Coordinates of C-alpha atoms in Angstrom, one line a residue:
M1 CA 15.6 3.5 -187.3
I2 CA 19.0 4.7 -188.5
T3 CA 20.2 7.8 -186.8
G4 CA 22.2 10.5 -188.6
T5 CA 26.0 10.5 -188.8
N6 CA 28.2 13.2 -187.5
F7 CA 30.6 13.4 -190.4
S8 CA 32.9 15.8 -188.6
D9 CA 34.0 12.8 -186.4
F10 CA 35.7 11.4 -189.5
A11 CA 37.1 14.7 -190.9
G12 CA 40.7 14.0 -189.8
E13 CA 40.8 10.7 -191.6
R14 CA 39.6 12.3 -194.9
R15 CA 42.1 15.1 -194.6
R16 CA 45.0 12.6 -194.2
T17 CA 43.8 10.7 -197.2
S18 CA 43.3 13.7 -199.5
A19 CA 46.7 15.1 -198.6
V20 CA 48.6 12.1 -200.1
G21 CA 49.8 12.4 -203.7
T22 CA 48.3 14.5 -206.4
A23 CA 44.7 15.6 -206.5
P24 CA 42.4 12.8 -207.7
S25 CA 40.7 13.2 -211.1
V26 CA 38.3 11.6 -213.6
E27 CA 38.5 12.4 -217.3
V28 CA 36.5 11.1 -220.2
R29 CA 37.9 11.8 -223.7
G30 CA 36.0 11.1 -226.9
L31 CA 34.2 8.1 -225.3
T32 CA 32.0 6.2 -227.7
K33 CA 30.2 2.9 -227.3
H34 CA 28.2 1.0 -229.9
F35 CA 26.1 -2.1 -229.1
G36 CA 25.6 -3.4 -232.6
S37 CA 23.8 -0.6 -234.5
V38 CA 22.8 1.2 -231.3
V39 CA 25.0 4.1 -230.3
A40 CA 24.7 4.2 -226.6
V41 CA 27.4 6.9 -226.0
D42 CA 28.7 9.2 -228.7
D43 CA 32.0 11.0 -228.5
L44 CA 31.6 12.0 -224.9
T45 CA 34.2 14.3 -223.3
F46 CA 34.2 15.8 -219.8
S47 CA 36.2 16.0 -216.7
V48 CA 35.3 15.8 -213.0
E49 CA 37.1 18.1 -210.5
P50 CA 37.9 17.2 -206.9
G51 CA 36.4 19.0 -204.0
M52 CA 32.8 19.2 -205.4
V53 CA 29.9 17.0 -206.2
T54 CA 29.4 16.5 -209.9
G55 CA 26.0 15.3 -211.1
F56 CA 25.9 13.1 -214.2
L57 CA 22.4 13.8 -215.3
G58 CA 19.9 12.8 -218.0
P59 CA 16.8 10.7 -218.6
N60 CA 16.7 7.0 -218.3
G61 CA 18.4 5.5 -221.3
A62 CA 20.7 8.5 -221.9
G63 CA 23.9 6.5 -221.6
K64 CA 24.8 7.4 -218.0
T65 CA 25.3 3.8 -216.7
T66 CA 27.1 2.7 -219.8
T67 CA 29.5 5.6 -219.4
L68 CA 30.1 4.7 -215.7
R69 CA 30.7 1.0 -216.6
M70 CA 33.3 2.0 -219.1
L71 CA 35.0 4.3 -216.6
L72 CA 35.2 1.3 -214.2
G73 CA 36.5 -1.1 -216.8
L74 CA 33.3 -3.2 -216.9
V75 CA 32.5 -2.4 -220.5
S76 CA 35.1 -1.8 -223.3
P77 CA 34.6 1.4 -225.3
T78 CA 34.3 1.3 -229.0
S79 CA 36.6 4.3 -229.0
G80 CA 37.9 7.0 -226.7
R81 CA 39.2 6.7 -223.1
A82 CA 37.9 7.0 -219.6
L83 CA 40.7 7.8 -217.1
V84 CA 41.0 7.8 -213.3
N85 CA 44.0 9.8 -212.1
G86 CA 45.3 9.8 -215.6
V87 CA 45.1 6.1 -216.3
A88 CA 42.5 3.5 -217.3
Y89 CA 40.9 1.8 -214.3
R90 CA 42.5 -1.6 -215.2
D91 CA 45.9 0.1 -215.0
L92 CA 45.5 1.6 -211.5
P93 CA 48.0 0.0 -209.1
D94 CA 45.5 -0.3 -206.3
P95 CA 42.0 0.3 -207.7
T96 CA 40.1 -0.7 -204.5
R97 CA 41.9 2.0 -202.6
T98 CA 41.5 4.5 -205.4
V99 CA 37.9 4.2 -206.5
G100 CA 34.7 3.3 -204.6
A101 CA 31.7 2.6 -206.8
V102 CA 28.1 1.5 -206.5
L103 CA 26.5 0.9 -209.9
E104 CA 23.8 -1.6 -209.0
A105 CA 22.7 -3.6 -205.9
S106 CA 25.0 -6.5 -205.3
G107 CA 24.0 -9.8 -203.9
F108 CA 23.5 -10.0 -200.1
H109 CA 23.2 -13.3 -198.3
P110 CA 20.0 -12.6 -196.2
A111 CA 21.3 -14.7 -193.3
R112 CA 24.7 -13.0 -193.1
T113 CA 25.3 -10.0 -190.8
A114 CA 26.3 -6.6 -192.2
R115 CA 29.7 -6.9 -190.5
N116 CA 30.4 -10.4 -191.9
H117 CA 29.2 -9.3 -195.4
L118 CA 31.8 -6.6 -195.4
R119 CA 34.5 -8.8 -193.8
T120 CA 34.1 -11.3 -196.7
I121 CA 34.8 -8.4 -199.2
A122 CA 37.6 -7.0 -197.1
A123 CA 39.3 -10.4 -196.9
V124 CA 39.4 -10.7 -200.7
A125 CA 40.7 -7.1 -201.1
G126 CA 43.3 -7.5 -198.4
I127 CA 41.7 -4.8 -196.2
D128 CA 42.1 -4.9 -192.4
F129 CA 38.9 -6.0 -190.6
A130 CA 39.1 -2.9 -188.4
R131 CA 38.1 -0.9 -191.5
V132 CA 34.8 -2.7 -191.6
D133 CA 33.6 -1.3 -188.3
E134 CA 34.9 2.2 -189.3
V135 CA 32.8 2.3 -192.5
L136 CA 29.7 0.9 -190.8
E137 CA 29.9 3.7 -188.3
L138 CA 30.5 6.2 -191.1
V139 CA 27.3 5.2 -192.9
G140 CA 25.2 5.1 -189.7
L141 CA 25.0 1.3 -189.4
G142 CA 27.3 0.8 -186.5
A143 CA 24.5 -0.2 -184.2
D144 CA 23.2 -2.7 -186.8
A145 CA 26.5 -4.4 -187.7
G146 CA 25.3 -7.6 -186.0
R147 CA 21.9 -7.7 -187.7
T148 CA 21.3 -10.0 -190.7
V149 CA 21.0 -8.2 -194.0
G150 CA 17.8 -9.9 -194.8
K151 CA 16.1 -7.8 -192.1
F152 CA 17.5 -4.5 -193.5
S153 CA 15.2 -1.9 -195.2
L154 CA 16.0 -0.7 -198.7
G155 CA 17.6 2.4 -197.3
M156 CA 19.8 0.4 -194.9
R157 CA 20.9 -1.8 -197.8
Q158 CA 21.8 1.3 -199.8
R159 CA 24.0 2.4 -196.9
L160 CA 25.6 -1.0 -196.7
E161 CA 26.4 -0.8 -200.4
L162 CA 28.0 2.6 -199.8
A163 CA 30.0 1.1 -196.9
R164 CA 31.3 -1.6 -199.3
A165 CA 32.4 1.1 -201.7
L166 CA 34.3 3.0 -198.9
L167 CA 36.2 -0.1 -197.6
G168 CA 39.3 0.8 -199.4
D169 CA 39.2 4.5 -198.2
P170 CA 39.0 5.7 -201.8
E171 CA 39.6 9.2 -203.2
V172 CA 37.1 8.8 -206.0
L173 CA 33.5 7.9 -205.4
V174 CA 31.2 6.9 -208.3
L175 CA 27.5 6.3 -207.6
D176 CA 24.7 5.4 -210.0
E177 CA 21.3 6.7 -208.8
P178 CA 22.1 6.5 -205.1
A179 CA 18.8 8.1 -204.1
N180 CA 16.6 5.5 -205.8
G181 CA 14.0 4.0 -203.4
L182 CA 15.1 6.1 -200.5
D183 CA 12.7 8.0 -198.2
P184 CA 13.2 11.7 -197.6
Q185 CA 15.3 11.1 -194.5
G186 CA 17.6 8.8 -196.5
I187 CA 17.8 11.2 -199.4
A188 CA 18.8 14.0 -197.0
W189 CA 21.4 11.8 -195.4
I190 CA 23.1 10.8 -198.7
R191 CA 23.1 14.5 -199.8
G192 CA 25.0 15.4 -196.6
F193 CA 27.4 12.5 -197.0
L194 CA 28.3 13.4 -200.6
R195 CA 29.0 17.0 -199.7
W196 CA 31.1 16.0 -196.7
F197 CA 33.1 13.5 -198.8
A198 CA 33.8 16.0 -201.6
S199 CA 34.6 18.8 -199.2
S200 CA 38.0 17.1 -198.3
G201 CA 39.2 17.2 -201.8
M202 CA 37.8 14.0 -203.1
V203 CA 36.1 13.3 -206.5
V204 CA 32.4 12.6 -206.4
L205 CA 30.5 11.6 -209.6
V206 CA 26.8 10.8 -209.1
S207 CA 24.4 9.9 -211.8
S208 CA 20.7 10.7 -211.5
H209 CA 17.5 11.3 -213.5
L210 CA 15.9 13.0 -210.4
L211 CA 16.8 16.5 -211.4
A212 CA 15.0 18.3 -208.5
E213 CA 16.9 16.3 -206.0
A214 CA 20.2 16.7 -207.8
A215 CA 19.8 20.4 -207.8
Q216 CA 20.1 20.4 -204.0
T217 CA 23.2 18.3 -204.1
V218 CA 25.5 19.0 -207.0
D219 CA 28.0 21.8 -207.8
D220 CA 28.9 20.8 -211.3
V221 CA 26.7 19.0 -213.9
V222 CA 27.3 16.8 -216.9
I223 CA 24.1 16.6 -218.8
L224 CA 23.5 13.7 -221.2
A225 CA 20.7 12.7 -223.6
N226 CA 20.7 9.9 -226.2
G227 CA 24.4 9.4 -225.5
H228 CA 25.3 13.0 -226.4
L229 CA 26.8 15.6 -224.2
M230 CA 24.3 18.4 -223.8
G231 CA 26.1 20.6 -221.3
H232 CA 29.0 20.5 -218.8
G233 CA 30.0 23.1 -216.2
P234 CA 29.3 24.7 -212.8
L235 CA 25.5 24.5 -212.2
Q236 CA 25.2 28.1 -211.2
Q237 CA 27.1 29.4 -214.3
L238 CA 24.9 27.3 -216.5
L239 CA 21.8 28.6 -215.0
Q240 CA 23.0 32.2 -215.2
G241 CA 24.1 31.7 -218.8
T242 CA 20.7 30.5 -220.1
A243 CA 17.9 32.6 -221.2
A244 CA 16.4 32.1 -217.8
T245 CA 14.1 34.8 -216.3
V246 CA 15.7 35.8 -213.1
A247 CA 13.3 38.1 -211.2
V248 CA 12.6 39.6 -207.8
R249 CA 9.1 39.9 -206.4
V250 CA 8.6 42.7 -203.9
R251 CA 5.4 43.3 -201.9
T252 CA 5.3 47.0 -200.8
P253 CA 2.7 49.7 -200.2
D254 CA 4.9 51.9 -202.5
A255 CA 4.5 49.7 -205.5
Q256 CA 4.1 52.4 -208.1
R257 CA 7.0 54.5 -206.7
L258 CA 9.2 51.5 -206.6
I259 CA 8.6 50.9 -210.4
S260 CA 9.5 54.6 -211.1
V261 CA 12.7 54.4 -208.9
L262 CA 13.9 51.2 -210.6
Q263 CA 13.2 52.5 -214.1
A264 CA 15.2 55.7 -213.3
T265 CA 18.1 54.1 -211.5
R266 CA 18.5 50.6 -213.1
P267 CA 17.1 50.6 -216.6
E268 CA 19.6 47.9 -217.5
A269 CA 18.1 45.5 -214.9
G270 CA 15.2 44.7 -217.0
R271 CA 11.5 45.3 -216.8
A272 CA 9.7 46.3 -213.6
R273 CA 5.9 45.7 -213.7
L274 CA 3.0 45.8 -211.3
E275 CA 1.5 42.4 -210.3
G276 CA -1.4 43.2 -208.1
P277 CA -2.0 46.4 -206.1
D278 CA 1.0 46.0 -203.8
T279 CA 3.4 43.7 -205.7
V280 CA 6.2 44.6 -208.1
V281 CA 8.1 42.1 -210.2
A282 CA 11.5 43.2 -211.4
E283 CA 13.0 41.0 -214.0
G284 CA 16.7 40.6 -214.7
T285 CA 17.9 41.7 -211.3
T286 CA 18.6 40.3 -207.8
P287 CA 17.7 41.2 -204.2
E288 CA 21.3 42.3 -203.7
E289 CA 21.0 44.8 -206.6
I290 CA 17.7 46.4 -205.8
G291 CA 17.7 46.1 -202.0
P292 CA 20.1 49.1 -201.4
I293 CA 18.1 51.1 -203.9
M294 CA 14.9 50.5 -202.0
A295 CA 16.6 51.4 -198.7
E296 CA 18.1 54.6 -200.1
S297 CA 14.7 55.6 -201.5
R298 CA 13.0 54.7 -198.1
I299 CA 10.6 52.3 -199.7
V300 CA 8.8 50.1 -197.2
V301 CA 9.1 46.4 -198.0
Y302 CA 6.7 43.8 -196.6
E303 CA 8.2 40.8 -198.5
M304 CA 10.9 40.2 -201.1
T305 CA 11.6 36.9 -202.9
S306 CA 13.7 35.9 -205.9
T307 CA 13.1 33.3 -208.6
G308 CA 15.3 31.8 -211.2
E309 CA 15.8 28.9 -213.6
S310 CA 15.7 25.5 -212.0
L311 CA 17.9 22.6 -213.0
E312 CA 14.9 20.8 -214.4
Q313 CA 14.0 23.8 -216.5
L314 CA 17.6 24.0 -217.7
F315 CA 17.5 20.4 -218.8
F316 CA 14.4 20.8 -220.8
Q317 CA 15.8 24.0 -222.4
M318 CA 18.9 22.1 -223.4
T319 CA 16.8 19.3 -224.9
E320 CA 14.2 21.6 -226.3
G321 CA 11.6 19.8 -228.5
G322 CA 12.4 16.4 -226.9
Q323 CA 10.7 14.3 -224.3
M324 CA 11.9 12.2 -221.4
G325 CA 11.1 8.6 -220.8
G326 CA 12.8 7.1 -223.8
H327 CA 11.4 9.3 -226.4
P328 CA 13.7 11.2 -228.8
I329 CA 15.6 14.1 -227.4
G330 CA 16.7 17.1 -229.4
Q331 CA 20.2 17.7 -230.8
P332 CA 23.0 18.8 -228.3
W333 CA 22.7 22.3 -227.2
G334 CA 25.4 24.9 -228.1
S335 CA 27.2 27.2 -225.7
V336 CA 25.2 29.2 -223.2
G337 CA 27.9 31.8 -223.1
A338 CA 28.8 31.3 -219.5
Q339 CA 32.5 31.4 -218.6
G340 CA 33.8 28.0 -217.8
Y341 CA 31.1 26.2 -219.7
A342 CA 32.1 23.3 -222.0
S343 CA 29.6 23.1 -224.8
A344 CA 29.0 20.1 -227.0
P345 CA 29.6 20.3 -230.8
P346 CA 26.8 19.2 -233.0
P347 CA 27.0 15.5 -234.0
E348 CA 28.4 14.6 -237.4
E349 CA 26.0 13.9 -240.1
G350 CA 24.7 10.4 -239.9
S351 CA 25.4 9.9 -236.2
S352 CA 22.6 8.6 -233.9

């Protein structure tokens, strides 16, 4: 069983790395990829900021992996550019020490130990072997460094892949579906790791089609469907800028009086209605807004909870009328009106 990692033990190392040079960045400009008559990615433009986890989200077949492969120089774009620190990946002076990536499971020799697997890669990249043990400790595999990879569980292999990506001590981390096949413990671990890595000023771009899990991890989102950009911006701003129903549910013996107080003091907060004999639902407001009002009015509160739009609901709203799982998705959604949101223009006539 793999134990958790105390990421604070490695904080000094990350601070030293992030302090060197300018802030890392990832930028995609007008990126398009055609495979014959199939438009996999269509005029995609977005940027990834350092210091936060950016989720690259969408259903299977949306074009996420193709975009990441173009970013890493594995696929040539039909048009447009994908840049890391302002240049194409192939033009980076030291790509191994700039970008760490896991797009798909690489081959493991089942009889080779985890340490020797990484040493082979380090030797090719000119990386000191001491770094091998450092990254194995970082991903929680220090005690398993001498075990053969053939005896590793899926979750342990996922961590070994991450260790490989970290060998060069990169400032940009690109992961494609890192939570696939992991148990709840493994998912919680990767979530903690990504937040720790980003917190020191690094760039983290993580693709996923698991929206509920991504909502617990990401700060920014880039939402893709059928190769089109559907939305881009801070997750919370996107949620606030939608037509989401944000509401507060209050259980109180003074339900009717609470409704009267809210209607008199905060008519702009939305509707307040009775839901059962002792429950009031106030729409368009938050606990921070109505809490002081209830305290000033000396209203007894047994319970208060808030609800809002989820990332999953946001995605379906952006792709209204479409379906996931390879079925057609609706046209790119326009601006939600939230400050800082980069909306996608409608595709030109005749595009896929």
